[in-house]
Coordinates of N, CA and C in Angstrom, one line a residue:
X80 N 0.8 -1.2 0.0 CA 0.0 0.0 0.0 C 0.9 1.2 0.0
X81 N 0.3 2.3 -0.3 CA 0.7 3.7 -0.5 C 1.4 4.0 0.9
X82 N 1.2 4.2 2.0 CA 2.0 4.0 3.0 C 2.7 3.5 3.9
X83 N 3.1 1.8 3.2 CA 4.6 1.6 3.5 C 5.5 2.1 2.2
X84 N 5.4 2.7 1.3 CA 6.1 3.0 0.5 C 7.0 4.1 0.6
X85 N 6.2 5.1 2.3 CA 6.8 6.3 2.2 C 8.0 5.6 3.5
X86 N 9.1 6.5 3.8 CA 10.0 6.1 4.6 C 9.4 6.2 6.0
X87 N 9.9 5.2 7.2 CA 9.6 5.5 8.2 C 10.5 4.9 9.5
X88 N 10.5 5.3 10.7 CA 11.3 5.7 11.6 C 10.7 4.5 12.3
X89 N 11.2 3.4 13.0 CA 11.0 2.7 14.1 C 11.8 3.0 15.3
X90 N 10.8 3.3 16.7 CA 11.9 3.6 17.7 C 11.3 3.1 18.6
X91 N 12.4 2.7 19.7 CA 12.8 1.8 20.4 C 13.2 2.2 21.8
X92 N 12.7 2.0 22.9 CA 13.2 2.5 24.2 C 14.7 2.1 24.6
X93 N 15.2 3.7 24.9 CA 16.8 3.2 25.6 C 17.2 2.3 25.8
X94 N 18.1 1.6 25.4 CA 18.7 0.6 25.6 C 18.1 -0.6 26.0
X95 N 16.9 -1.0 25.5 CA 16.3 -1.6 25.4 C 16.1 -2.8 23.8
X96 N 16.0 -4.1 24.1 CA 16.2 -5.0 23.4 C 15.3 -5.7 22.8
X97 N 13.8 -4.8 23.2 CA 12.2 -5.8 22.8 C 11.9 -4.7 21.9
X98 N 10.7 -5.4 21.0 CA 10.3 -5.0 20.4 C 10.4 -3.4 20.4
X99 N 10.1 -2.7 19.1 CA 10.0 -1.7 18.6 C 8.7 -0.7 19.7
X100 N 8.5 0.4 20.2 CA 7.5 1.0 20.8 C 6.5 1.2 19.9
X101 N 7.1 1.7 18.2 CA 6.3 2.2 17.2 C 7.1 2.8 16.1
X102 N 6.0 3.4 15.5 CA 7.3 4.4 14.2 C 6.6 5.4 14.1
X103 N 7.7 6.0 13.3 CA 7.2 7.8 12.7 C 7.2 7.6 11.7
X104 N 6.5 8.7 11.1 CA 6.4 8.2 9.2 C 5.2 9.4 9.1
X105 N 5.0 10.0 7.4 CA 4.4 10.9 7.4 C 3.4 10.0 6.8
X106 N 1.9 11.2 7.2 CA 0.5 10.8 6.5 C 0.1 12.4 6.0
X107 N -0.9 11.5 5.3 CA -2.0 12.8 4.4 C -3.2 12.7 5.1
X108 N -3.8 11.1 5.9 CA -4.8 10.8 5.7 C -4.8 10.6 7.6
X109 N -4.4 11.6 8.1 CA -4.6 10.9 9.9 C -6.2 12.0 10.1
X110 N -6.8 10.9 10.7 CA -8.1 11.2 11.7 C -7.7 12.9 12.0
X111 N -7.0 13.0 12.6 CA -7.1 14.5 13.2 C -6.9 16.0 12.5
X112 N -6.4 15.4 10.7 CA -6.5 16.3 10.3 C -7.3 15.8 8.9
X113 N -8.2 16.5 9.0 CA -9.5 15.9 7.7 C -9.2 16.5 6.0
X114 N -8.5 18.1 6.7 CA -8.3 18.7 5.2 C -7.1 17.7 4.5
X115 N -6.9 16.8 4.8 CA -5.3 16.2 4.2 C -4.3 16.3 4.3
X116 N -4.1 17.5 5.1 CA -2.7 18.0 5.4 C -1.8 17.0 6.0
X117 N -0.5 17.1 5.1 CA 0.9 16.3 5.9 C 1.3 16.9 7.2
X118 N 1.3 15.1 8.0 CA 2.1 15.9 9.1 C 2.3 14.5 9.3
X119 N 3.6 14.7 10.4 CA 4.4 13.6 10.9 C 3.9 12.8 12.0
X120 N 3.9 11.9 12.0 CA 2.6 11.1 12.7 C 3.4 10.0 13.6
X121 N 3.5 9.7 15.3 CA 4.1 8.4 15.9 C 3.1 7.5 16.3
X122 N 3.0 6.3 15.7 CA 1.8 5.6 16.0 C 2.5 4.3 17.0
X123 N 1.9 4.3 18.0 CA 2.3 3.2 19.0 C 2.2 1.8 18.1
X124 N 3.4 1.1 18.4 CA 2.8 -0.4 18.0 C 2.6 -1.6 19.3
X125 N 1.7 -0.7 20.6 CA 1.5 -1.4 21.3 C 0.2 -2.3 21.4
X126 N -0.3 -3.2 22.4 CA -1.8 -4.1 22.2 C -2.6 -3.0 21.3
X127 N -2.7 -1.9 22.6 CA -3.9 -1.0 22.1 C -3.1 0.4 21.4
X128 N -3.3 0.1 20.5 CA -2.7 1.0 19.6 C -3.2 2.7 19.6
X129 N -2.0 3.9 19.8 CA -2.5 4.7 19.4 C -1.8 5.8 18.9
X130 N -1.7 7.2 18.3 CA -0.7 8.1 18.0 C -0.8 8.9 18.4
X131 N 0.5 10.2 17.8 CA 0.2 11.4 18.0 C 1.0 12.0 16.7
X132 N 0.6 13.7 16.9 CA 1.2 13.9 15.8 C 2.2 15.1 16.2
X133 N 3.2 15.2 15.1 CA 4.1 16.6 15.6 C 2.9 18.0 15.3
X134 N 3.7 19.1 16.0 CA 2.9 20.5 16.1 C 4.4 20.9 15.5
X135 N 4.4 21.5 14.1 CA 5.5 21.9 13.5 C 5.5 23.3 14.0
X136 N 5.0 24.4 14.4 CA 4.8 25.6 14.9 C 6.3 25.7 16.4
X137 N 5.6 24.1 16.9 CA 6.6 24.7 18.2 C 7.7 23.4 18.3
X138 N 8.3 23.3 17.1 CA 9.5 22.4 16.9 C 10.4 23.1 16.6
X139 N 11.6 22.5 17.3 CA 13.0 23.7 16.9 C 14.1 22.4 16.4
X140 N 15.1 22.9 16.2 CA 16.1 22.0 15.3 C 16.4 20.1 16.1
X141 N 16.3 20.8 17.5 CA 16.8 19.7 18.6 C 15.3 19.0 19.3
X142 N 14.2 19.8 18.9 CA 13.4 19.3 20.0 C 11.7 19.2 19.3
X143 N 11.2 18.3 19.2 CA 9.9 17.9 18.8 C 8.9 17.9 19.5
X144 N 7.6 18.9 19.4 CA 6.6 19.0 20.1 C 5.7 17.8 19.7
X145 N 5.3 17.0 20.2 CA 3.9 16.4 20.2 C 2.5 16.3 20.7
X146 N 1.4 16.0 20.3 CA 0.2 16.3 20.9 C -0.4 14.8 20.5
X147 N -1.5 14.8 21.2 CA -2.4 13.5 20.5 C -4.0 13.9 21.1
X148 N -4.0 15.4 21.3 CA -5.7 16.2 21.8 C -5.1 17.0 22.4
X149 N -6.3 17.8 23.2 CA -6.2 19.0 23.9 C -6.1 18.4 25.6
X150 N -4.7 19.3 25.8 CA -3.7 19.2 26.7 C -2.9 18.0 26.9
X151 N -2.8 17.3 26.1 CA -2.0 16.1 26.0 C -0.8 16.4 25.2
X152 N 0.4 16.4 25.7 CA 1.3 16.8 24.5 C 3.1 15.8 25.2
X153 N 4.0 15.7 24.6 CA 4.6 15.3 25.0 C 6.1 15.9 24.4
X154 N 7.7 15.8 24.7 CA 8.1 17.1 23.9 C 9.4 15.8 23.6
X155 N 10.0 15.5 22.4 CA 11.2 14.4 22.5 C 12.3 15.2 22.3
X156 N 13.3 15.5 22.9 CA 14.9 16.6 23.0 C 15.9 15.9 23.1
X157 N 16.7 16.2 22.2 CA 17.9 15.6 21.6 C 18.8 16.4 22.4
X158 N 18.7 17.3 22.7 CA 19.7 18.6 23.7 C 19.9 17.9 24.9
X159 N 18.5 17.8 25.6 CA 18.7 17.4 26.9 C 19.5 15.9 27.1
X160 N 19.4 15.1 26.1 CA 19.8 13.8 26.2 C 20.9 13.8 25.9
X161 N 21.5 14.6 25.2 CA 23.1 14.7 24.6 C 23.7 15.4 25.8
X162 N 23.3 16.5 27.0 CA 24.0 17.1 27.9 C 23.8 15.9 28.8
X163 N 23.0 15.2 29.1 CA 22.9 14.2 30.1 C 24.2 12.9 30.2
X164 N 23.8 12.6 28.7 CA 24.8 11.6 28.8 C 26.7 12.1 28.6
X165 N 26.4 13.4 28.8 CA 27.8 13.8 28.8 C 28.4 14.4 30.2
X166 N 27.3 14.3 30.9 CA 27.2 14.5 33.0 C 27.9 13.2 33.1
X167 N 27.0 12.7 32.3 CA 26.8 10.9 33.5 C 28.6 10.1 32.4
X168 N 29.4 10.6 31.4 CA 30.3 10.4 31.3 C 31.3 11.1 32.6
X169 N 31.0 12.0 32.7 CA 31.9 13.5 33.3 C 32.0 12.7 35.0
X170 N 30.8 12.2 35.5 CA 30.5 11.9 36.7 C 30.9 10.1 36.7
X171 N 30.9 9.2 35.8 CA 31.3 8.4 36.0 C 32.9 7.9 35.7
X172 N 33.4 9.0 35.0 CA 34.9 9.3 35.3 C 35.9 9.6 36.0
X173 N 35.0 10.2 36.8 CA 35.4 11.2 38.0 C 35.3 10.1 39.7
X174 N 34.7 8.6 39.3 CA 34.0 7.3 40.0 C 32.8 8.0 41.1
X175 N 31.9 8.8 40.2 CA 30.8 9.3 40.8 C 29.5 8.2 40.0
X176 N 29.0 7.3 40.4 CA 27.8 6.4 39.6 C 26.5 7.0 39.5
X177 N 26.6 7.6 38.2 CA 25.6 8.6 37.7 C 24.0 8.1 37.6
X178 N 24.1 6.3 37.1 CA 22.9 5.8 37.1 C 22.1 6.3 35.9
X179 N 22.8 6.5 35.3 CA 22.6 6.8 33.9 C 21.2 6.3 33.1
X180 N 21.9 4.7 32.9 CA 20.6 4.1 32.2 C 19.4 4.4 33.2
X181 N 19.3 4.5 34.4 CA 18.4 4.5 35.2 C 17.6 5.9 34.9
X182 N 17.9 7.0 34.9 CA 17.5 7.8 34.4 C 16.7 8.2 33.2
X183 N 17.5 7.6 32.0 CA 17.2 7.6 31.2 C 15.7 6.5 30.7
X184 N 15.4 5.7 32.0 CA 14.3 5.1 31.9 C 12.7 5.7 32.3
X185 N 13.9 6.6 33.5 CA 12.9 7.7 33.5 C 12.0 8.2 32.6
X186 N 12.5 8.8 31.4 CA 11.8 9.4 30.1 C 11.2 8.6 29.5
X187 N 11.2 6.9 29.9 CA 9.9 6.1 29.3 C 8.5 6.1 29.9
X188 N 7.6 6.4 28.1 CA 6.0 6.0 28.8 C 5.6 5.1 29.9
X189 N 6.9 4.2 29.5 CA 6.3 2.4 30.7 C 6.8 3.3 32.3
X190 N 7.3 4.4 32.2 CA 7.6 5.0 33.9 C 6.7 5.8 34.4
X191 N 5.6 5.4 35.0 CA 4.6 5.7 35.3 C 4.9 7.4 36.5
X192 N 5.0 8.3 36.1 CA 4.9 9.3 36.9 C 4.7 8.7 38.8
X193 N 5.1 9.7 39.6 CA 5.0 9.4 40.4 C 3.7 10.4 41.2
X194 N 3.4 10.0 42.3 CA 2.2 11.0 43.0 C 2.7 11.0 44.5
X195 N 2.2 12.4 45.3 CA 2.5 12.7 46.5 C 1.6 14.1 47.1
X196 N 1.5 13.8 47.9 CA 0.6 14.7 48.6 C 1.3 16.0 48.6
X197 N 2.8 15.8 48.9 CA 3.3 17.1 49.1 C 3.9 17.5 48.1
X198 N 5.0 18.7 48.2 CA 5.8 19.2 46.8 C 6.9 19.3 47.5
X199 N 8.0 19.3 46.4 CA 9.4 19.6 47.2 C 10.1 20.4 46.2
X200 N 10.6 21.5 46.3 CA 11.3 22.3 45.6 C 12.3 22.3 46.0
X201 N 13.7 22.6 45.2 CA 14.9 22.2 45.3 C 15.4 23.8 44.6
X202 N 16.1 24.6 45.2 CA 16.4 26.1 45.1 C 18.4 26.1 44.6
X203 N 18.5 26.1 43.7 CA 20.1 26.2 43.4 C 20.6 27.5 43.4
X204 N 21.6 28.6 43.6 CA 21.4 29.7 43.5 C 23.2 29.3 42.2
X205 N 23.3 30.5 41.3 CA 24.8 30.1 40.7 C 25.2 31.4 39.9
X206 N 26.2 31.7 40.4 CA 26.9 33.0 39.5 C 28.4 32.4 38.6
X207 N 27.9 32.3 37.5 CA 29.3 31.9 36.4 C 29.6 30.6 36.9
X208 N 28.8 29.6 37.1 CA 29.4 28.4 37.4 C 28.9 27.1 36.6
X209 N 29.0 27.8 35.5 CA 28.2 26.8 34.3 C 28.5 25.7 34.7
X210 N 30.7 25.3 34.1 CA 30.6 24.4 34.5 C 30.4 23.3 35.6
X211 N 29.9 23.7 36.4 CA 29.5 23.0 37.7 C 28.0 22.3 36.9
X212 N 27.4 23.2 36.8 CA 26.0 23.5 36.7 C 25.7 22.0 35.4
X213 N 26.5 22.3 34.4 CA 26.5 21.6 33.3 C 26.9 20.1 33.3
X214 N 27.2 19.8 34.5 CA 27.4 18.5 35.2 C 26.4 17.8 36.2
X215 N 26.0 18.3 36.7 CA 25.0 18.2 37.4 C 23.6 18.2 37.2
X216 N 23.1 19.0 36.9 CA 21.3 19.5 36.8 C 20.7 18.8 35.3
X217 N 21.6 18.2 34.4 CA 20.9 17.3 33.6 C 20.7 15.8 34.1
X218 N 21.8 15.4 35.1 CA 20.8 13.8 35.8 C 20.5 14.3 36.8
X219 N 20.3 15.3 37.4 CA 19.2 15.5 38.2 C 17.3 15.4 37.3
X220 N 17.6 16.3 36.6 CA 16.6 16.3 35.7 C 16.1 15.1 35.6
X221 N 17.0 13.8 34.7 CA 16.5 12.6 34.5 C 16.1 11.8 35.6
X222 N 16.7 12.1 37.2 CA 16.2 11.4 38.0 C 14.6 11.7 38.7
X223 N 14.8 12.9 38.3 CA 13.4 13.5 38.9 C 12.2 13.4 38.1
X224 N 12.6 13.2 36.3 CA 11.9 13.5 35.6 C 10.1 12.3 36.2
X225 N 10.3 11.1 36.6 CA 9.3 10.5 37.1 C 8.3 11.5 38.3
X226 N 8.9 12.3 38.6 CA 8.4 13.1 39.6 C 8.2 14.4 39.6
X227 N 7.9 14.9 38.1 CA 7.7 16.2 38.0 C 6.6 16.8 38.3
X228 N 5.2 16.1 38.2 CA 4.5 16.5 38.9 C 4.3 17.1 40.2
X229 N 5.2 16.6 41.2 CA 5.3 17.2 42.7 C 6.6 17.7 42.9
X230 N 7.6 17.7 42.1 CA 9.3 18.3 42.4 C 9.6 19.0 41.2
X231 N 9.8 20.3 42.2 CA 10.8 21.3 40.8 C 11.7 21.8 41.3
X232 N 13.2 22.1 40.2 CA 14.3 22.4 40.6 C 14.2 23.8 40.1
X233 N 14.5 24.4 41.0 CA 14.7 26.1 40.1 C 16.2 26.0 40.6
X234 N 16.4 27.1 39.4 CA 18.0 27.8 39.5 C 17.7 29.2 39.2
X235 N 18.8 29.4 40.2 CA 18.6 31.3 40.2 C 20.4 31.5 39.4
X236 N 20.2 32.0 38.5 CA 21.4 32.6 37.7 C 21.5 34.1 37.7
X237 N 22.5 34.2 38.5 CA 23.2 35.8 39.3 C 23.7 36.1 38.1
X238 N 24.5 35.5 37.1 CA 25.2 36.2 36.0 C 25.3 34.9 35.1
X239 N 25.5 36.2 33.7 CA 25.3 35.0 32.6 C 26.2 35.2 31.7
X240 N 27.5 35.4 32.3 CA 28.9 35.7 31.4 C 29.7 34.7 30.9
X241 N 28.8 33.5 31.3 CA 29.7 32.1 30.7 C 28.5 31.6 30.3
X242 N 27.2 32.0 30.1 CA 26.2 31.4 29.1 C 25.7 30.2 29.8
X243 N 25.4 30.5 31.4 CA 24.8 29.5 31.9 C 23.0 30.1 31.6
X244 N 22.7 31.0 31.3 CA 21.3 31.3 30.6 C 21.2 30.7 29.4
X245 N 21.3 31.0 28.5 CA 22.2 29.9 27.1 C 21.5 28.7 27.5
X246 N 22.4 27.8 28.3 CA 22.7 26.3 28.6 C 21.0 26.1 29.2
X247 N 21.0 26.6 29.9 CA 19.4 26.2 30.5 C 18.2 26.2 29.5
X248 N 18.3 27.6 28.8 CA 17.1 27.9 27.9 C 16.9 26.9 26.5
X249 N 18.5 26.5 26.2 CA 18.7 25.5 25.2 C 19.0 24.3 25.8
X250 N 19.5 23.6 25.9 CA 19.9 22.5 26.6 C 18.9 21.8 27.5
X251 N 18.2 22.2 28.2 CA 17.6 21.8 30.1 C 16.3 22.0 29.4
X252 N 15.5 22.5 27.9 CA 14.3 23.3 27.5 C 13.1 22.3 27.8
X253 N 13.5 21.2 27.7 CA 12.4 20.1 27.9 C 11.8 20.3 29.3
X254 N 12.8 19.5 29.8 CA 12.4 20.3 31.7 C 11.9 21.3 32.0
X255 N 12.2 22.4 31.3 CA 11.3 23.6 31.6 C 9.9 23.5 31.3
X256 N 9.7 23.0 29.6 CA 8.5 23.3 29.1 C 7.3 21.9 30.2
X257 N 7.8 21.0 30.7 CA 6.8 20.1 31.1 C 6.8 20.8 32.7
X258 N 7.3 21.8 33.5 CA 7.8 22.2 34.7 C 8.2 21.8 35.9
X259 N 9.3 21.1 35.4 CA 10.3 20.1 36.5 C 11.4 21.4 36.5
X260 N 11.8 22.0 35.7 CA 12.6 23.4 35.9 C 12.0 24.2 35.7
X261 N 12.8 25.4 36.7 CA 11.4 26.9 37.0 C 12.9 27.4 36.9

């Protein structure tokens, strides 16, 4: 048929060895948009199957917005995952055990968010200390990410002469936009 003919993307949870999650691949003909318009489409290939689609308006070079209805949206960043796994090299060099893959399981659907009555905010304050900063606060991020509903890390940036504003706004953007970073 007409659409396996076009190319498409099978992807696969971190480091993970079982089947495929689903694929990407473009349509003309998805449910949610009737006029025909192309758009990039991830369709689960789980029991109960379902998709979503990209929102090209608020996609930037590193990072893909997705939606699948109203308030449902999910964001995949190539930034945050590339600063992470270069902490968790930095920290497990250093014989700090970053827990890396663990983290990074975090960012799976199959990790069911966590819930708690209370909140915990976590207050960093940092003047010019990127690289500190650029070691740290991306596996924090991955460790927390299960828990962003009730835990946010804010950073207060006194100065931004080494582009620790930069690094957050690009880099850490994920975490911001779901609000695990404030």
């Amino acid at each position: 048929d007409a659409l396996r003919e076009r190319p498409e993307l099978f992807v696969w949870e971190v480091g993970s060895d079982r089947a495929a999650l689903g694929r990407v691949h473009e349509r003309t003909d998805h449910p949610a948009f009737p006029d025909g318009r192309r758009t990039i489409v991830f369709e689960s290939l789980a029991m109960q199957p379902w998709s979503m689609w990209v929102v090209p308006s608020q996609c930037k070079a590193t990072r893909i917005f997705w939606t699948w209805g109203p308030g449902k949206r999910d964001f995949w960043d190539c930034a945050l995952l590339d600063t992470a796994r270069k902490a968790g090299a930095w920290a497990e060099h250093q014989g700090v055990p970053a827990e890396l893959e663990q983290g990074l399981a975090n960012l799976s659907r199959a990790a069911p968010l966590t819930e708690s009555p209370e909140t915990v905010g976590f207050c960093v304050a940092t003047m010019n200390r990127l690289w500190q900063l650029r070691r740290a606060l991306p596996l924090n991020l991955l460790h927390c990410w299960r828990h962003r509903k009730w835990v946010r890390l804010h950073v207060v940036a006194f100065s931004n002469d080494d582009g620790t504003l930069d690094f957050l706004l690009n880099r850490c953007r994920a975490a911001i936009d779901v609000g695990l970073l404030c």
